[in-house]
PDB file of C-alpha atoms and ligand atoms in Angstrom:
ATOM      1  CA  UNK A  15      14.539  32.397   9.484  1.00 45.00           C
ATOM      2  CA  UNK A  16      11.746  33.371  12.206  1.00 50.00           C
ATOM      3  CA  UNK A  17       9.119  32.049  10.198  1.00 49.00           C
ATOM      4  CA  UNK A  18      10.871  28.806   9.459  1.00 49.00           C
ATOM      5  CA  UNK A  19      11.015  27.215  12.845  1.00 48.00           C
ATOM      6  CA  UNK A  20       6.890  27.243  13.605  1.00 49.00           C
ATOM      7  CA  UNK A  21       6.987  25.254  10.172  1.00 49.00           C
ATOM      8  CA  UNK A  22      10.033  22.829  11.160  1.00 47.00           C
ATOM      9  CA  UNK A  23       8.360  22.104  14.679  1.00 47.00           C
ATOM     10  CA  UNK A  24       4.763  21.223  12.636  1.00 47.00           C
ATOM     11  CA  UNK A  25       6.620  19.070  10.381  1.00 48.00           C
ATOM     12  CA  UNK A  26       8.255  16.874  13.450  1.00 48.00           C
ATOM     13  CA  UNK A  27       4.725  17.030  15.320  1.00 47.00           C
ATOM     14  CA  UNK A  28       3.473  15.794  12.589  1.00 47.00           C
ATOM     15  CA  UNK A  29       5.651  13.084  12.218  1.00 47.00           C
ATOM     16  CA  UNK A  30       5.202  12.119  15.435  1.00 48.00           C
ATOM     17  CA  UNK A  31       1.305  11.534  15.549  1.00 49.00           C
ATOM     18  CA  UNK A  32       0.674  10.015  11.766  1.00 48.00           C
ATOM     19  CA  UNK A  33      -0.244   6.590  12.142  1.00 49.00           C
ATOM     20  CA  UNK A  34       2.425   4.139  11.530  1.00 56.00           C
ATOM     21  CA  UNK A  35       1.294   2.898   7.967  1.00 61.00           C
ATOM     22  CA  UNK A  36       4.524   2.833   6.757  1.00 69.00           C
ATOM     23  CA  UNK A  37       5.294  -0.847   4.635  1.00 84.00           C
ATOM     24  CA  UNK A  38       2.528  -1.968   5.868  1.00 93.00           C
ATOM     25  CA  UNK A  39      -0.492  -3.805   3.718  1.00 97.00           C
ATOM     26  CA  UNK A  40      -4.102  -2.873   5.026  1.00 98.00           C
ATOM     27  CA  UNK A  41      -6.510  -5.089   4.238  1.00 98.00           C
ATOM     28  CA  UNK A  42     -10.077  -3.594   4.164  1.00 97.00           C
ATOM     29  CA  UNK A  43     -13.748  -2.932   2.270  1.00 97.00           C
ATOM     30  CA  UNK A  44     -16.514  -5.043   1.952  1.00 94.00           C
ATOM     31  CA  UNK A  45     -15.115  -7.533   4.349  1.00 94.00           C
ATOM     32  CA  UNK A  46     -15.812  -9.892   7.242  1.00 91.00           C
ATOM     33  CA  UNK A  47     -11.909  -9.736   8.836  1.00 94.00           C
ATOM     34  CA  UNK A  48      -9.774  -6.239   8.174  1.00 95.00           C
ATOM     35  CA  UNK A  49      -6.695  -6.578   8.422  1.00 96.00           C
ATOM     36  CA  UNK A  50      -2.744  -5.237   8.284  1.00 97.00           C
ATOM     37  CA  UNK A  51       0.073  -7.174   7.364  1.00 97.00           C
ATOM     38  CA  UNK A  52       3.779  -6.511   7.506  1.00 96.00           C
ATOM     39  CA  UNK A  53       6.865  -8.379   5.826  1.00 97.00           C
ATOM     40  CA  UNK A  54       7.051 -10.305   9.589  1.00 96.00           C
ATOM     41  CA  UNK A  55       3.435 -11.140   8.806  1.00 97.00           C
ATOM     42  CA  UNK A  56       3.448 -12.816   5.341  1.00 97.00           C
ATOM     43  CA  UNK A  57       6.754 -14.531   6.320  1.00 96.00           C
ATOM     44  CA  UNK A  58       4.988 -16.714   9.213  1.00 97.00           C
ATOM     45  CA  UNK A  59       2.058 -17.554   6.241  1.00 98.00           C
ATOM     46  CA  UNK A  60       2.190 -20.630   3.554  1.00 98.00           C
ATOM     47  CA  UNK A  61       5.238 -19.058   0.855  1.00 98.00           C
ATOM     48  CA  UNK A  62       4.810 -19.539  -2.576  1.00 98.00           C
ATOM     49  CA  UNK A  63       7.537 -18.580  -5.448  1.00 98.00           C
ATOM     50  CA  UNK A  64       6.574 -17.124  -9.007  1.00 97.00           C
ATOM     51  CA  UNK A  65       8.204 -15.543 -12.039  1.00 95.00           C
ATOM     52  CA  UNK A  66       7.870 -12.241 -13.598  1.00 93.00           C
ATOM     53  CA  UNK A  67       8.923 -11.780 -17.045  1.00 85.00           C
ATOM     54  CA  UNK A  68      10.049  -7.771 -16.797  1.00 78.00           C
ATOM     55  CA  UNK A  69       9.771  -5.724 -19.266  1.00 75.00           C
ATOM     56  CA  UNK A  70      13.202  -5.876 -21.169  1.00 83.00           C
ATOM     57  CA  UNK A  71      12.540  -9.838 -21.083  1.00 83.00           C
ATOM     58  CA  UNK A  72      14.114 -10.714 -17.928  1.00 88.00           C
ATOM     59  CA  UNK A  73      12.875 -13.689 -16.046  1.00 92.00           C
ATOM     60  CA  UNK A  74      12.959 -12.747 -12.087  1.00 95.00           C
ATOM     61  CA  UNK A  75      11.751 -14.815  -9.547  1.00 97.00           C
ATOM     62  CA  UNK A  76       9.555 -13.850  -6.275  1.00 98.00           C
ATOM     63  CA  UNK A  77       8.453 -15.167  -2.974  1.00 98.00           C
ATOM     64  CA  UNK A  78       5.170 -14.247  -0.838  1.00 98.00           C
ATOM     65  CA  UNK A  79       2.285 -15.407  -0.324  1.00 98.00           C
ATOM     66  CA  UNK A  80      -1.317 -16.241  -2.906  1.00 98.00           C
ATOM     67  CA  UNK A  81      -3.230 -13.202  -2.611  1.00 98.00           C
ATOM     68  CA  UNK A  82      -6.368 -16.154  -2.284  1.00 98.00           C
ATOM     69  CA  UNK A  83      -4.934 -17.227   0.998  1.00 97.00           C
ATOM     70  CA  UNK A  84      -4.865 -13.063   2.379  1.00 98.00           C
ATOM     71  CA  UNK A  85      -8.164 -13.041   1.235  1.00 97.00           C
ATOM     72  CA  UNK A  86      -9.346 -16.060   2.678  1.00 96.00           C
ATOM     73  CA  UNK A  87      -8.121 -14.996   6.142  1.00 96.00           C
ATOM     74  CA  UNK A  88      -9.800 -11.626   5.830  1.00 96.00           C
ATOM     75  CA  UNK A  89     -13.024 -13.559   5.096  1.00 94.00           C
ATOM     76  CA  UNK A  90     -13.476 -13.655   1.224  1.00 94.00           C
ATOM     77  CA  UNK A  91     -15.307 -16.478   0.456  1.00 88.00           C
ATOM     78  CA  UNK A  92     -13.956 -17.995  -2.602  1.00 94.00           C
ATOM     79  CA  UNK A  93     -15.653 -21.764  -3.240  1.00 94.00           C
ATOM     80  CA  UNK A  94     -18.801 -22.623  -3.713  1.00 92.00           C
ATOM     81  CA  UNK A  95     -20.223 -19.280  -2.478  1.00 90.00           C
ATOM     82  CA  UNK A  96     -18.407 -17.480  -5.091  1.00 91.00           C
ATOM     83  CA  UNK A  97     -21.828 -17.020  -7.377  1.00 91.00           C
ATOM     84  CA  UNK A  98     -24.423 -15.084  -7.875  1.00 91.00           C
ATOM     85  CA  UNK A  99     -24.275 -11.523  -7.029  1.00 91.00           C
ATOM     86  CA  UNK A 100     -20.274 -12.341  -5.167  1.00 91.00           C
ATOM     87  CA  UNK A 101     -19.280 -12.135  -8.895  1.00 94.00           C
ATOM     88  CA  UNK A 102     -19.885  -8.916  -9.250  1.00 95.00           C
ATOM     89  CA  UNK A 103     -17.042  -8.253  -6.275  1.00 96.00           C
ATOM     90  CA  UNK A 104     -13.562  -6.700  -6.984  1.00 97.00           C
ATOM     91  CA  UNK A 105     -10.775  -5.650  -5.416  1.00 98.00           C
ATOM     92  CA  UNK A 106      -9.150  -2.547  -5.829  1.00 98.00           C
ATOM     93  CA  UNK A 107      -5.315  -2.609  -5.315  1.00 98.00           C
ATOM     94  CA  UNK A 108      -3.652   0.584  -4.686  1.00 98.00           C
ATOM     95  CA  UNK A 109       0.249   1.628  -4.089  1.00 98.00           C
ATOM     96  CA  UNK A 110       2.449   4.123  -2.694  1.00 96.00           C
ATOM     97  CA  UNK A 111       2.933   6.289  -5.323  1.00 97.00           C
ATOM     98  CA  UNK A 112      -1.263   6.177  -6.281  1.00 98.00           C
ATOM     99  CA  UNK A 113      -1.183   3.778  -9.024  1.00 98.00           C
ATOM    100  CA  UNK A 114      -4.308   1.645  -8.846  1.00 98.00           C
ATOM    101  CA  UNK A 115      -5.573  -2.287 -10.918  1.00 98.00           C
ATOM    102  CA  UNK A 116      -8.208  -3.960 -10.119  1.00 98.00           C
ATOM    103  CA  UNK A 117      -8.804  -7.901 -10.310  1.00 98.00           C
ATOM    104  CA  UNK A 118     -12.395  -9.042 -10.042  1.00 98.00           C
ATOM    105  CA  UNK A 119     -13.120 -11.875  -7.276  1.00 97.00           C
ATOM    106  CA  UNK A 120     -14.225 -14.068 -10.062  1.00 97.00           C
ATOM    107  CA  UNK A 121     -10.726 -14.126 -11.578  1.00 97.00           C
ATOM    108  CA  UNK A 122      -9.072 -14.783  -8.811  1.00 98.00           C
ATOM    109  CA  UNK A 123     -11.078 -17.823  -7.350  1.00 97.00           C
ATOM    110  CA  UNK A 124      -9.492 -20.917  -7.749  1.00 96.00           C
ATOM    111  CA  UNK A 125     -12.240 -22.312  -9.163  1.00 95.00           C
ATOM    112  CA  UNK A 126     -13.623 -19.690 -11.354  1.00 96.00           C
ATOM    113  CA  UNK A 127     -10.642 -17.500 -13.531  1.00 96.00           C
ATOM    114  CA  UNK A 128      -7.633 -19.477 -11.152  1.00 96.00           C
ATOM    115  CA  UNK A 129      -5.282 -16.208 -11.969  1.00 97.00           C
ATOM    116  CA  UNK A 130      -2.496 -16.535  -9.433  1.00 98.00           C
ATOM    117  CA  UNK A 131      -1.187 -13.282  -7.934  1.00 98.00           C
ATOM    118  CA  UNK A 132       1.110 -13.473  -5.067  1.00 98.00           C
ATOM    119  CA  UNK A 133       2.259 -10.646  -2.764  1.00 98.00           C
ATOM    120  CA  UNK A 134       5.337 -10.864  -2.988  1.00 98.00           C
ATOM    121  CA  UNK A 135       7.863  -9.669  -0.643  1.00 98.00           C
ATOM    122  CA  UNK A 136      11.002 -11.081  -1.752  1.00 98.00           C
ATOM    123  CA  UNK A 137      13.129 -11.166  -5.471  1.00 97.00           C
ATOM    124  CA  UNK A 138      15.897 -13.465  -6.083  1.00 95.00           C
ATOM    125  CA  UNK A 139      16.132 -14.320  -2.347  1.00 95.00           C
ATOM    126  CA  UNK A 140      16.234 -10.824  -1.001  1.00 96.00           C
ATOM    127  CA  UNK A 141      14.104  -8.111   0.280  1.00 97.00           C
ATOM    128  CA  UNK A 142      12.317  -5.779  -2.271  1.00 96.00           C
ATOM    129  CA  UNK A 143      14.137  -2.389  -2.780  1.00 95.00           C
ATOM    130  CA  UNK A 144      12.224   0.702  -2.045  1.00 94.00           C
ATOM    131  CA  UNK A 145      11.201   1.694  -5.427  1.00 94.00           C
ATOM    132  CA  UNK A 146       9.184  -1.803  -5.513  1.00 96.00           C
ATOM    133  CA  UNK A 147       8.396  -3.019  -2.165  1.00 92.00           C
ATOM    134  CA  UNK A 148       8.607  -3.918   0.641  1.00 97.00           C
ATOM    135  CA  UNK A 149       5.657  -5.397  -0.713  1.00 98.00           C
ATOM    136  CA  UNK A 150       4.728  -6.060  -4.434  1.00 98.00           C
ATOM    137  CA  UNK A 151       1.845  -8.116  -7.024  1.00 98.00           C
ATOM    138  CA  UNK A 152       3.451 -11.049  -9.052  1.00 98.00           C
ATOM    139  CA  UNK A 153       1.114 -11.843 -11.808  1.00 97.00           C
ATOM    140  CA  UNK A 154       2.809 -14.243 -13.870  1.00 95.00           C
ATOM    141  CA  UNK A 155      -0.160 -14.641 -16.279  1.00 95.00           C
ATOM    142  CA  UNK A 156      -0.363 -11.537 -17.438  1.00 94.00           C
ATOM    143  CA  UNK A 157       0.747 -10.827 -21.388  1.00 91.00           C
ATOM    144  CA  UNK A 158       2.309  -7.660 -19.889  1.00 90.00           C
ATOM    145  CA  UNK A 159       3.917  -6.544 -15.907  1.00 93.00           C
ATOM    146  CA  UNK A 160       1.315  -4.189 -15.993  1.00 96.00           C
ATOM    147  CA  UNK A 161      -0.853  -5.807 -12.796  1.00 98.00           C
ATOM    148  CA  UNK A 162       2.507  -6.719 -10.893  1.00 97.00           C
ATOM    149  CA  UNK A 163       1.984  -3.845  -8.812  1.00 98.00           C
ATOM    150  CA  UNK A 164       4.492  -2.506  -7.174  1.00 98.00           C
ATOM    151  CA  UNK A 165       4.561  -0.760  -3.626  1.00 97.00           C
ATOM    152  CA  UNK A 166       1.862  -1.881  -2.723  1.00 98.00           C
ATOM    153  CA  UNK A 167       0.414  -0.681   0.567  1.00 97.00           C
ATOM    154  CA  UNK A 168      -3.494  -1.263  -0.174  1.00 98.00           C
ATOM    155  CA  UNK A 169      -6.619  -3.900  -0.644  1.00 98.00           C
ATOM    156  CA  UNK A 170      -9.596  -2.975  -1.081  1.00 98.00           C
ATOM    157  CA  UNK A 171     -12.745  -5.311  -1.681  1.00 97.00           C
ATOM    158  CA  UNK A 172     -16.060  -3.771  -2.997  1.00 97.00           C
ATOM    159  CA  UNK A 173     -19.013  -6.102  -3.199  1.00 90.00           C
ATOM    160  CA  UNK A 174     -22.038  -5.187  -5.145  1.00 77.00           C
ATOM    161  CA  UNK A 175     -24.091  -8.407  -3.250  1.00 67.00           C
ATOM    162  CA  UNK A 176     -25.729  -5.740  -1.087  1.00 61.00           C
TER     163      UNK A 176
HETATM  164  N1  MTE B 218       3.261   1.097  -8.047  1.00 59.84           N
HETATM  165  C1  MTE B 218       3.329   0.929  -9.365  1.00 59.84           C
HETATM  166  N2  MTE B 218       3.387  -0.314  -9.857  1.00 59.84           N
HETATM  167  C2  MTE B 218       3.441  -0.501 -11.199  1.00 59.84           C
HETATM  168  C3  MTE B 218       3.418   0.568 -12.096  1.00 59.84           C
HETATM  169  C4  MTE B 218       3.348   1.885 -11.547  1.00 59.84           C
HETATM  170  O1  MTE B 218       3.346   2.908 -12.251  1.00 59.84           O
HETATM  171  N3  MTE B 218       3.326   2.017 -10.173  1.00 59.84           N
HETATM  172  N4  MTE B 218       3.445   0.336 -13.464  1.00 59.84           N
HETATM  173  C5  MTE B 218       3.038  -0.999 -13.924  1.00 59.84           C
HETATM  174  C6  MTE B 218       3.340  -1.240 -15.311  1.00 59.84           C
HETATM  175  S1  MTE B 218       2.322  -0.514 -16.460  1.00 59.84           S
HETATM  176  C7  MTE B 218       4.344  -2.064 -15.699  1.00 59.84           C
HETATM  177  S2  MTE B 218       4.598  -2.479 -17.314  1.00 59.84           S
HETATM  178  C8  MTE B 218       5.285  -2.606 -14.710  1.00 59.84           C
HETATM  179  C9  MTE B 218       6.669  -2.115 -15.059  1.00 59.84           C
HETATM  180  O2  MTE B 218       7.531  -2.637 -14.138  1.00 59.84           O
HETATM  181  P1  MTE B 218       8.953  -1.950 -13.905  1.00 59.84           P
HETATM  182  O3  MTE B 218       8.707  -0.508 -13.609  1.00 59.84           O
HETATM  183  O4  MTE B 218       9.503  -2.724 -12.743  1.00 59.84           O
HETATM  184  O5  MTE B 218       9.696  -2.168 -15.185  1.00 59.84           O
HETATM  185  O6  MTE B 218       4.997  -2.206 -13.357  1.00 59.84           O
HETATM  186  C10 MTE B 218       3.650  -2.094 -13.059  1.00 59.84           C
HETATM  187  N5  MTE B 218       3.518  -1.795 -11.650  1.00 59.84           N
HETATM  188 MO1   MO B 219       3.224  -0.996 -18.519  1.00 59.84          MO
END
């Protein structure tokens, strides 16, 4: 028991002094504006609604926000300046429980590949559960969920323009 209560008072420390990540989406990389976002965040931003075809053929629909217009606001700058070398940028999206995707910049400019993703934050009206939120990837055009990420708690832009 003696050795038990140094390791029970490290573990509440801990706790205590960890940054306060938790549902939250960071925003960060190669860009002009970092930024975090919670659920309280995207729910003040312009909501759009998708559908996810699930696995077992299920059609579910979602509400968030286009991953463009996050982008956008953390200075991505899809339009005419999306060219060149900016082709070559991607962003690496990565969730609680380590999976990882990646969509190039390309694909997702809406003038270039146009593939809509949208974080999503809520599923038939209601908040995400914990095994896929609070914060999830709809990506409606893809043959298979596999993109849709769920849990989602990072963005990360890498651009090769350097
Ligand atoms: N965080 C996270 N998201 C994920 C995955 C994963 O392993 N972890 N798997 C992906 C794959 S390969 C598919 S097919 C779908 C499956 O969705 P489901 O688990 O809700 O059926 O989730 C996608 N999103
Ligand atoms: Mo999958």
């Amino acid at each position: 028991m003696r050795t038990l209560i140094p390791v029970l008072c490290c573990a509440t420390l801990a706790a205590q002094t960890a940054p306060d990540t938790a549902g939250k989406l960071t925003v960060d990389g190669d860009i002009a504006a970092p930024l975090t976002l919670t659920v309280a965040d995207l729910a003040k931003m312009p909501r759009e609604t998708a559908t996810l075809s699930e696995m077992d053929g299920s059609k579910i629909a979602y509400e968030g926000v286009a991953l463009t217009e996050i982008l956008r606001r953390a200075g991505i700058p899809f339009g005419k300046e999306m060219r060149g070398k900016a082709l070559a940028g991607y962003l690496l999206v990565e969730a609680r429980d380590g999976y990882q995707v990646v969509f190039s910049l390309g694909e997702l400019d809406p003038g270039v590949g146009g593939t809509t993703v949208i974080v999503a934050d809520r599923r038939d009206g209601k908040p995400l559960s914990a095994q896929q939120g609070p914060i999830r990837l709809v990506v409606s055009s893809d043959k298979r969920p596999a993109r849709s990420v769920r849990m989602v708690d990072r963005l990360h832009v890498v651009e090769l323009r350097k």
